[in-house]
Coordinates of C-alpha atoms in Angstrom, one line a residue:
M1 CA -22.9 4.4 -17.4
V2 CA -23.3 7.9 -15.8
V3 CA -26.1 8.2 -13.3
H4 CA -27.3 11.3 -11.4
I5 CA -29.4 11.2 -8.2
E6 CA -30.6 13.8 -5.8
S7 CA -29.2 14.1 -2.2
R8 CA -31.2 15.1 0.8
D9 CA -30.6 18.8 0.3
G10 CA -31.4 18.7 -3.4
T11 CA -27.8 18.7 -4.6
T12 CA -27.2 16.5 -7.7
I13 CA -24.7 13.7 -7.1
G14 CA -23.3 12.0 -10.1
F15 CA -21.5 8.6 -10.4
R16 CA -20.2 6.2 -12.9
R17 CA -21.6 2.6 -12.7
L18 CA -19.8 -0.3 -14.2
G19 CA -19.5 -4.1 -13.8
Q20 CA -21.8 -6.8 -12.5
G21 CA -22.4 -8.4 -9.1
P22 CA -23.0 -7.0 -5.6
G23 CA -23.0 -3.2 -5.3
L24 CA -19.9 -1.4 -4.3
V25 CA -19.7 2.4 -3.7
V26 CA -16.3 4.1 -3.9
V27 CA -15.8 7.5 -2.2
H28 CA -12.6 9.3 -3.3
G29 CA -10.4 11.7 -1.4
S30 CA -9.6 15.4 -1.7
I31 CA -8.7 17.5 -4.9
V32 CA -9.5 14.6 -7.2
T33 CA -12.6 13.0 -8.7
G34 CA -13.9 9.4 -8.8
D35 CA -11.9 8.8 -12.0
E36 CA -8.8 8.3 -9.8
W37 CA -10.3 4.9 -8.9
S38 CA -11.1 3.9 -12.5
R39 CA -8.4 1.2 -12.8
V40 CA -9.4 -0.4 -9.5
A41 CA -13.1 -0.3 -10.6
S42 CA -12.2 -2.0 -13.9
A43 CA -10.3 -4.7 -12.0
L44 CA -13.4 -5.3 -9.8
A45 CA -16.0 -5.1 -12.6
D46 CA -16.2 -8.8 -13.1
R47 CA -17.1 -9.3 -9.5
F48 CA -19.0 -6.2 -8.4
T49 CA -21.2 -3.4 -9.7
V50 CA -18.9 -0.5 -8.9
H51 CA -20.3 3.0 -8.3
L52 CA -17.5 5.7 -8.7
V53 CA -18.9 8.8 -7.0
D54 CA -17.8 12.3 -7.8
R55 CA -18.2 14.0 -4.4
R56 CA -20.1 17.2 -4.3
G57 CA -18.3 20.3 -5.7
R58 CA -16.6 18.5 -8.6
G59 CA -17.0 16.4 -11.7
L60 CA -20.4 15.0 -12.3
S61 CA -21.9 16.4 -9.1
G62 CA -23.3 19.7 -8.1
D63 CA -22.8 21.7 -4.9
A64 CA -24.5 23.9 -2.3
D65 CA -23.5 26.8 -0.1
A66 CA -24.0 24.8 3.1
Y67 CA -21.4 22.2 3.8
S68 CA -20.5 19.8 6.7
I69 CA -19.6 16.2 7.1
D70 CA -23.4 15.6 7.4
T71 CA -23.9 16.6 3.8
E72 CA -21.2 14.0 2.7
I73 CA -23.0 11.4 4.8
A74 CA -26.3 12.2 3.1
D75 CA -24.7 12.0 -0.3
I76 CA -23.2 8.6 0.5
A77 CA -26.5 7.3 1.8
A78 CA -28.2 8.4 -1.4
V79 CA -25.7 6.6 -3.6
L80 CA -25.9 3.5 -1.4
D81 CA -29.7 3.5 -1.9
A82 CA -29.2 3.6 -5.6
A83 CA -26.6 0.8 -5.5
G84 CA -29.0 -1.6 -3.7
P85 CA -29.6 -2.9 -0.2
D86 CA -26.4 -5.0 0.0
A87 CA -23.9 -2.5 -1.3
S88 CA -20.6 -2.2 0.4
L89 CA -18.6 1.0 0.9
V90 CA -15.0 1.9 0.1
G91 CA -13.4 5.3 1.1
H92 CA -10.0 6.8 0.5
S93 CA -8.4 9.6 2.5
Y94 CA -11.0 12.3 3.2
G95 CA -13.5 10.0 1.5
A96 CA -12.6 7.3 4.0
L97 CA -13.3 9.7 6.9
C98 CA -16.7 10.5 5.3
A99 CA -17.4 6.8 4.8
L100 CA -16.5 6.0 8.4
A101 CA -18.7 8.9 9.6
A102 CA -21.6 7.6 7.5
V103 CA -21.4 4.1 9.1
A104 CA -20.9 5.6 12.6
S105 CA -24.1 7.6 12.0
G106 CA -26.1 4.4 11.3
V107 CA -25.7 3.9 7.5
D108 CA -25.8 0.1 7.2
V109 CA -23.4 -1.8 4.9
P110 CA -22.2 -5.4 5.0
G111 CA -18.5 -4.4 4.6
L112 CA -16.5 -1.2 4.9
V113 CA -13.0 -0.6 3.4
L114 CA -11.0 2.4 4.6
Y115 CA -7.8 3.6 3.0
E116 CA -5.9 5.9 5.4
P117 CA -8.7 8.1 6.8
P118 CA -7.0 11.3 8.0
V119 CA -8.3 11.4 11.6
P120 CA -6.0 13.9 13.2
V121 CA -4.9 11.7 16.1
A122 CA -1.3 13.0 16.0
G123 CA -2.4 16.7 15.8
P124 CA -4.1 18.9 13.1
L125 CA -3.4 18.0 9.5
A126 CA -3.3 21.6 8.1
G127 CA -2.8 23.5 11.3
A128 CA -1.2 26.9 10.8
A129 CA -1.1 26.4 7.0
L130 CA -4.9 26.3 6.7
E131 CA -5.5 30.1 6.7
P132 CA -2.7 30.9 4.2
Y133 CA -4.0 28.1 2.0
A134 CA -7.6 29.5 2.3
A135 CA -6.3 33.1 1.6
A136 CA -4.6 32.0 -1.6
V137 CA -7.8 30.2 -2.7
D138 CA -9.8 33.4 -2.0
A139 CA -7.4 35.4 -4.0
G140 CA -7.7 33.1 -7.0
D141 CA -4.1 32.1 -6.8
L142 CA -4.7 28.3 -7.0
D143 CA -1.1 27.6 -8.0
R144 CA 0.1 29.2 -4.8
A145 CA -2.6 27.4 -2.8
L146 CA -1.6 24.0 -4.1
T147 CA 2.1 24.8 -3.4
I148 CA 1.2 25.6 0.2
A149 CA -0.8 22.5 0.5
M150 CA 2.0 20.3 -0.9
I151 CA 4.8 21.7 1.1
D152 CA 3.2 22.8 4.4
I153 CA 0.3 20.4 4.8
L154 CA 1.4 17.2 2.9
R155 CA 5.1 17.7 3.6
V156 CA 6.1 16.9 0.0
P157 CA 9.8 17.8 -0.6
T158 CA 10.3 20.9 -2.8
A159 CA 11.9 18.8 -5.6
G160 CA 8.8 16.5 -5.6
V161 CA 6.5 19.5 -5.8
E162 CA 8.4 20.8 -8.8
R163 CA 8.2 17.4 -10.6
L164 CA 4.5 17.3 -9.9
R165 CA 4.1 20.9 -11.2
G166 CA 5.3 19.7 -14.6
T167 CA 2.6 17.1 -15.0
P168 CA -1.1 17.4 -16.0
I169 CA -2.0 16.3 -12.5
W170 CA -1.0 19.6 -11.1
S171 CA -3.5 21.7 -13.1
R172 CA -6.3 19.2 -12.3
M173 CA -5.6 19.4 -8.6
A174 CA -5.3 23.2 -8.6
E175 CA -8.7 23.5 -10.2
L176 CA -10.2 21.6 -7.3
A177 CA -8.1 23.4 -4.6
P178 CA -11.1 25.5 -3.4
T179 CA -13.0 22.3 -2.4
W180 CA -10.2 21.3 0.0
V181 CA -10.6 24.4 2.3
R182 CA -13.8 23.2 3.8
E183 CA -12.5 19.6 4.0
L184 CA -9.4 20.6 5.9
R185 CA -11.5 22.5 8.3
V186 CA -13.6 19.4 8.9
I187 CA -10.4 17.3 9.4
D188 CA -8.8 19.7 11.9
G189 CA -12.1 20.3 13.7
H190 CA -12.5 16.6 14.2
G191 CA -9.9 16.4 17.0
P192 CA -7.9 13.4 18.1
D193 CA -10.7 11.5 19.9
V194 CA -11.7 8.3 18.1
S195 CA -13.8 6.8 20.9
T196 CA -17.1 7.5 19.0
Y197 CA -16.0 4.9 16.4
A198 CA -16.1 2.1 18.9
S199 CA -19.8 1.7 18.0
V200 CA -18.9 0.7 14.4
T201 CA -19.3 -3.1 14.4
T202 CA -19.3 -3.4 10.6
P203 CA -16.5 -5.7 9.4
T204 CA -13.9 -3.2 8.3
L205 CA -10.7 -3.6 6.2
F206 CA -8.1 -0.9 6.5
L207 CA -5.7 -0.4 3.6
Q208 CA -2.3 1.2 4.1
G209 CA 0.9 1.8 2.2
S210 CA 4.1 0.7 3.9
R211 CA 5.7 4.0 2.9
T212 CA 2.8 6.3 3.9
A213 CA 3.1 9.3 6.1
Q214 CA 3.3 8.6 9.8
H215 CA 0.1 10.5 10.7
H216 CA -1.8 8.0 8.6
V217 CA -0.2 5.1 10.4
V218 CA -1.1 6.6 13.8
A219 CA -4.7 7.2 12.8
T220 CA -5.2 3.7 11.4
E221 CA -3.7 2.2 14.6
A222 CA -5.9 4.3 16.8
L223 CA -9.1 3.4 14.9
R224 CA -8.2 -0.3 14.9
A225 CA -7.7 -0.1 18.7
V226 CA -11.3 0.9 19.3
M227 CA -13.2 -0.7 16.4
P228 CA -14.2 -4.3 17.3
D229 CA -14.0 -6.0 13.9
T230 CA -11.1 -4.9 11.7
R231 CA -8.2 -6.3 9.6
L232 CA -5.3 -4.6 7.8
V233 CA -3.7 -5.1 4.4
E234 CA -0.5 -3.2 3.8
F235 CA 0.9 -2.5 0.3
A236 CA 4.7 -2.9 0.5
G237 CA 6.6 -0.1 -1.2
H238 CA 3.6 2.0 -1.8
E239 CA 2.3 5.2 -0.1
H240 CA -1.1 7.0 0.1
F241 CA -2.1 6.2 -3.5
A242 CA -1.7 2.4 -4.0
H243 CA -5.0 2.5 -5.8
V244 CA -3.1 4.4 -8.5
T245 CA 0.3 2.7 -8.3
T246 CA -0.9 -0.9 -7.9
P247 CA -4.6 -0.9 -8.7
T248 CA -4.9 -4.7 -9.2
A249 CA -3.5 -5.5 -5.8
V250 CA -5.9 -3.0 -4.2
A251 CA -8.8 -4.5 -6.2
D252 CA -7.9 -8.0 -5.1
A253 CA -7.6 -7.0 -1.4
I254 CA -11.0 -5.4 -1.6
A255 CA -12.6 -8.3 -3.4
E256 CA -11.1 -10.9 -1.1
F257 CA -12.3 -9.1 2.0
L258 CA -15.9 -8.4 0.8
T259 CA -16.3 -11.9 -0.5
A260 CA -15.4 -13.2 3.0
V261 CA -17.7 -11.0 5.0
R262 CA -20.8 -11.2 2.8

């Protein structure tokens, strides 16, 4: 079931609702849509009413000229309101940073699940590559922009980039490349300090792939060091996208945690 609601600034936010049980809102990462979590949602649908959000600027949702982490927080709060008073929150990658910021700002949820939020504890994520990436987007050369992102930001080997370029995933990501410029600016502008998250007392599950990039490991460790109520599930042999490569395991970890904390 597709649902549209209005965020605080009037932007339309769309999401897909499926399943039955307590509410669960899933906030996806960059250059994708909520569909990336569809197999996890299907695996959870017998236990939760899952709300797969399309974040602003893509898919089912609209957009606005003004953008900041506060607009993402407002969008999350609006979807949580629609999901019901006891809805929990899951965020992946940049969506995890948004979800964490929402809870830190006072959004109340019974349980929070964060899959590798890219807090730049080890230094800027995009760094010097951000402006060439933004320039390629401004020039309309989305293929070049995505190539810069893969090689200079995500550190994907050239051979891996070429393999990805030959799949349908490449064109879908390239189409969304413009939305990543503003998100990378937010990430790099965040800085390494995580002390503000010490106020997050919500029970929090961190998810992590055993083969993920080191900067994600460092960020998760730093957050767990200051947040008072956390636990960690690691997916052996998987990277930043275990929700795609082993969706049932991810769904089971989420369900076990949220059942325990409710």
